PDB file of C-alpha atoms in Angstrom:
ATOM      1  CA  GLN O 269      90.267 102.885 100.955  1.00 80.00           C
ATOM      2  CA  VAL O 270      92.496 105.921 100.675  1.00 84.00           C
ATOM      3  CA  GLN O 271      91.312 109.386 101.618  1.00 91.00           C
ATOM      4  CA  LEU O 272      93.104 112.365 100.151  1.00 94.00           C
ATOM      5  CA  VAL O 273      92.991 115.858 101.615  1.00 94.00           C
ATOM      6  CA  GLU O 274      94.365 118.827  99.723  1.00 96.00           C
ATOM      7  CA  SER O 275      95.494 122.112 101.217  1.00 96.00           C
ATOM      8  CA  GLY O 276      97.523 125.156 100.288  1.00 97.00           C
ATOM      9  CA  GLY O 277      95.301 126.854  97.747  1.00 96.00           C
ATOM     10  CA  GLY O 278      94.622 130.565  97.780  1.00 97.00           C
ATOM     11  CA  LEU O 279      94.849 133.860  95.944  1.00 98.00           C
ATOM     12  CA  VAL O 280      98.161 134.930  94.432  1.00 98.00           C
ATOM     13  CA  GLN O 281      99.299 137.508  91.913  1.00 98.00           C
ATOM     14  CA  ALA O 282     100.604 136.513  88.520  1.00 98.00           C
ATOM     15  CA  GLY O 283     104.253 135.521  88.764  1.00 98.00           C
ATOM     16  CA  GLY O 284     103.845 134.324  92.332  1.00 98.00           C
ATOM     17  CA  SER O 285     104.114 130.879  93.868  1.00 98.00           C
ATOM     18  CA  LEU O 286     102.000 128.452  95.861  1.00 98.00           C
ATOM     19  CA  ARG O 287     102.606 124.994  97.236  1.00 98.00           C
ATOM     20  CA  LEU O 288      99.753 122.528  97.384  1.00 98.00           C
ATOM     21  CA  SER O 289      99.789 119.535  99.704  1.00 98.00           C
ATOM     22  CA  CYS O 290      97.886 116.265  99.490  1.00 96.00           C
ATOM     23  CA  ALA O 291      97.840 114.141 102.623  1.00 93.00           C
ATOM     24  CA  ALA O 292      96.842 110.489 102.331  1.00 89.00           C
ATOM     25  CA  SER O 293      94.827 108.948 105.161  1.00 83.00           C
ATOM     26  CA  ARG O 294      97.127 105.972 105.376  1.00 72.00           C
ATOM     27  CA  ARG O 295     100.355 104.792 103.968  1.00 70.00           C
ATOM     28  CA  THR O 296      99.851 104.147 100.279  1.00 63.00           C
ATOM     29  CA  PHE O 297     101.301 101.063  98.655  1.00 70.00           C
ATOM     30  CA  SER O 298     104.648 101.544  96.952  1.00 77.00           C
ATOM     31  CA  SER O 299     103.098 100.807  93.558  1.00 83.00           C
ATOM     32  CA  TYR O 300     100.722 103.767  93.732  1.00 90.00           C
ATOM     33  CA  VAL O 301     100.852 106.694  91.353  1.00 93.00           C
ATOM     34  CA  MET O 302      99.813 110.078  92.736  1.00 94.00           C
ATOM     35  CA  GLY O 303      98.593 112.894  90.550  1.00 96.00           C
ATOM     36  CA  TRP O 304      97.331 116.435  90.410  1.00 98.00           C
ATOM     37  CA  PHE O 305      94.492 117.555  88.182  1.00 98.00           C
ATOM     38  CA  ARG O 306      92.720 120.878  87.801  1.00 98.00           C
ATOM     39  CA  GLN O 307      89.388 122.143  86.595  1.00 98.00           C
ATOM     40  CA  ALA O 308      88.762 125.718  85.560  1.00 97.00           C
ATOM     41  CA  PRO O 309      85.210 127.158  85.362  1.00 92.00           C
ATOM     42  CA  GLY O 310      83.422 125.920  82.279  1.00 95.00           C
ATOM     43  CA  LYS O 311      86.240 123.551  81.345  1.00 97.00           C
ATOM     44  CA  GLU O 312      86.886 119.860  81.721  1.00 97.00           C
ATOM     45  CA  ARG O 313      89.193 118.495  84.378  1.00 97.00           C
ATOM     46  CA  GLU O 314      92.735 118.208  83.044  1.00 97.00           C
ATOM     47  CA  PHE O 315      95.880 116.400  84.079  1.00 97.00           C
ATOM     48  CA  VAL O 316      98.645 118.502  85.625  1.00 98.00           C
ATOM     49  CA  ALA O 317     101.337 116.192  86.981  1.00 98.00           C
ATOM     50  CA  SER O 318     101.955 112.735  88.413  1.00 97.00           C
ATOM     51  CA  ILE O 319     104.587 110.906  90.433  1.00 95.00           C
ATOM     52  CA  ALA O 320     105.189 107.209  90.942  1.00 91.00           C
ATOM     53  CA  TRP O 321     105.339 106.740  94.699  1.00 87.00           C
ATOM     54  CA  SER O 322     108.230 104.297  94.887  1.00 86.00           C
ATOM     55  CA  LEU O 323     110.281 105.231  91.823  1.00 86.00           C
ATOM     56  CA  GLY O 324     109.757 108.972  92.131  1.00 89.00           C
ATOM     57  CA  SER O 325     109.439 109.279  88.372  1.00 93.00           C
ATOM     58  CA  THR O 326     107.402 112.297  87.307  1.00 96.00           C
ATOM     59  CA  PHE O 327     105.306 113.403  84.370  1.00 96.00           C
ATOM     60  CA  TYR O 328     103.922 116.849  83.568  1.00 98.00           C
ATOM     61  CA  ALA O 329     101.418 118.475  81.272  1.00 98.00           C
ATOM     62  CA  ASN O 330     103.137 120.699  78.708  1.00 98.00           C
ATOM     63  CA  SER O 331     101.300 123.723  80.058  1.00 97.00           C
ATOM     64  CA  VAL O 332     103.043 123.497  83.448  1.00 98.00           C
ATOM     65  CA  LYS O 333     106.386 121.931  82.533  1.00 98.00           C
ATOM     66  CA  GLY O 334     109.247 123.993  83.886  1.00 97.00           C
ATOM     67  CA  ARG O 335     106.983 125.912  86.291  1.00 98.00           C
ATOM     68  CA  PHE O 336     105.426 123.217  88.488  1.00 98.00           C
ATOM     69  CA  THR O 337     107.192 120.487  90.454  1.00 98.00           C
ATOM     70  CA  ILE O 338     105.552 117.424  91.980  1.00 98.00           C
ATOM     71  CA  SER O 339     107.231 115.653  94.871  1.00 96.00           C
ATOM     72  CA  ARG O 340     106.411 113.298  97.738  1.00 93.00           C
ATOM     73  CA  ASP O 341     107.361 112.763 101.349  1.00 91.00           C
ATOM     74  CA  ASN O 342     107.116 109.089 102.219  1.00 84.00           C
ATOM     75  CA  ALA O 343     107.312 109.653 105.958  1.00 85.00           C
ATOM     76  CA  LYS O 344     104.374 112.048 105.892  1.00 89.00           C
ATOM     77  CA  ASN O 345     102.333 110.202 103.229  1.00 89.00           C
ATOM     78  CA  THR O 346     102.078 113.535 101.476  1.00 93.00           C
ATOM     79  CA  VAL O 347     102.425 114.681  97.893  1.00 95.00           C
ATOM     80  CA  TYR O 348     103.240 118.271  97.000  1.00 97.00           C
ATOM     81  CA  LEU O 349     102.786 120.480  93.978  1.00 98.00           C
ATOM     82  CA  GLN O 350     105.105 123.456  93.941  1.00 98.00           C
ATOM     83  CA  MET O 351     103.730 126.035  91.532  1.00 98.00           C
ATOM     84  CA  ASN O 352     105.982 128.876  90.397  1.00 98.00           C
ATOM     85  CA  SER O 353     105.566 131.652  87.834  1.00 98.00           C
ATOM     86  CA  LEU O 354     101.815 131.346  88.136  1.00 98.00           C
ATOM     87  CA  LYS O 355      99.618 132.706  85.372  1.00 98.00           C
ATOM     88  CA  PRO O 356      95.957 133.742  85.411  1.00 97.00           C
ATOM     89  CA  GLU O 357      95.205 130.698  83.258  1.00 97.00           C
ATOM     90  CA  ASP O 358      96.364 128.489  86.125  1.00 98.00           C
ATOM     91  CA  THR O 359      93.254 129.544  88.046  1.00 98.00           C
ATOM     92  CA  ALA O 360      91.266 126.407  88.826  1.00 98.00           C
ATOM     93  CA  VAL O 361      90.230 123.952  91.496  1.00 98.00           C
ATOM     94  CA  TYR O 362      93.148 121.592  91.972  1.00 98.00           C
ATOM     95  CA  TYR O 363      92.503 117.952  92.846  1.00 98.00           C
ATOM     96  CA  CYS O 364      94.784 115.288  94.185  1.00 97.00           C
ATOM     97  CA  ALA O 365      94.250 111.734  92.910  1.00 96.00           C
ATOM     98  CA  ALA O 366      95.693 108.260  93.310  1.00 94.00           C
ATOM     99  CA  ARG O 367      95.715 105.109  91.242  1.00 92.00           C
ATOM    100  CA  PRO O 368      97.007 101.664  92.229  1.00 87.00           C
ATOM    101  CA  SER O 369      99.852 101.345  89.742  1.00 85.00           C
ATOM    102  CA  ILE O 370     101.512 102.681  86.615  1.00 84.00           C
ATOM    103  CA  ALA O 371      99.739  99.973  84.617  1.00 85.00           C
ATOM    104  CA  THR O 372      96.231 101.035  85.629  1.00 85.00           C
ATOM    105  CA  MET O 373      94.691 104.071  83.953  1.00 85.00           C
ATOM    106  CA  THR O 374      91.789 104.672  86.319  1.00 92.00           C
ATOM    107  CA  TRP O 375      92.298 107.139  89.117  1.00 95.00           C
ATOM    108  CA  ASP O 376      90.460 105.446  91.967  1.00 93.00           C
ATOM    109  CA  TYR O 377      90.752 108.040  94.705  1.00 93.00           C
ATOM    110  CA  TRP O 378      90.165 111.768  94.666  1.00 96.00           C
ATOM    111  CA  GLY O 379      90.440 114.620  97.128  1.00 96.00           C
ATOM    112  CA  GLN O 380      87.842 117.341  97.564  1.00 96.00           C
ATOM    113  CA  GLY O 381      89.861 119.976  95.747  1.00 97.00           C
ATOM    114  CA  THR O 382      91.469 123.267  96.678  1.00 97.00           C
ATOM    115  CA  GLN O 383      90.917 126.583  94.906  1.00 98.00           C
ATOM    116  CA  VAL O 384      93.828 128.397  93.295  1.00 98.00           C
ATOM    117  CA  THR O 385      93.168 131.888  91.975  1.00 98.00           C
ATOM    118  CA  VAL O 386      95.830 133.857  90.103  1.00 98.00           C
ATOM    119  CA  SER O 387      95.123 137.540  89.600  1.00 97.00           C
ATOM    120  CA  SER O 388      96.592 139.529  86.731  1.00 93.00           C
TER     121      SER O 388
END
């Protein structure tokens, strides 16, 4: 079982930056893929970004490409989401997730979410 705890959310003006953190309760296996999702009020949860833990390969939603950067710190068992040039439409609850490998499509583990609010 892997527990994920997000932090770093808050209120920021449009054009500003925030960095979200996702700490895993234990060392994840090297095959794991870590991801960030978000859910705005009245909308479905959507994919934001992912990173393969061992390879470091990344993937982004078109809506955040060039503005957000996902990274990981193996020593701290932590994944980050650096968010720059924030827009009001980025306002959402952001969730960290993990799945066992690139080959599996089901995200087995989820954090509790952290609120990000971008004011115009």
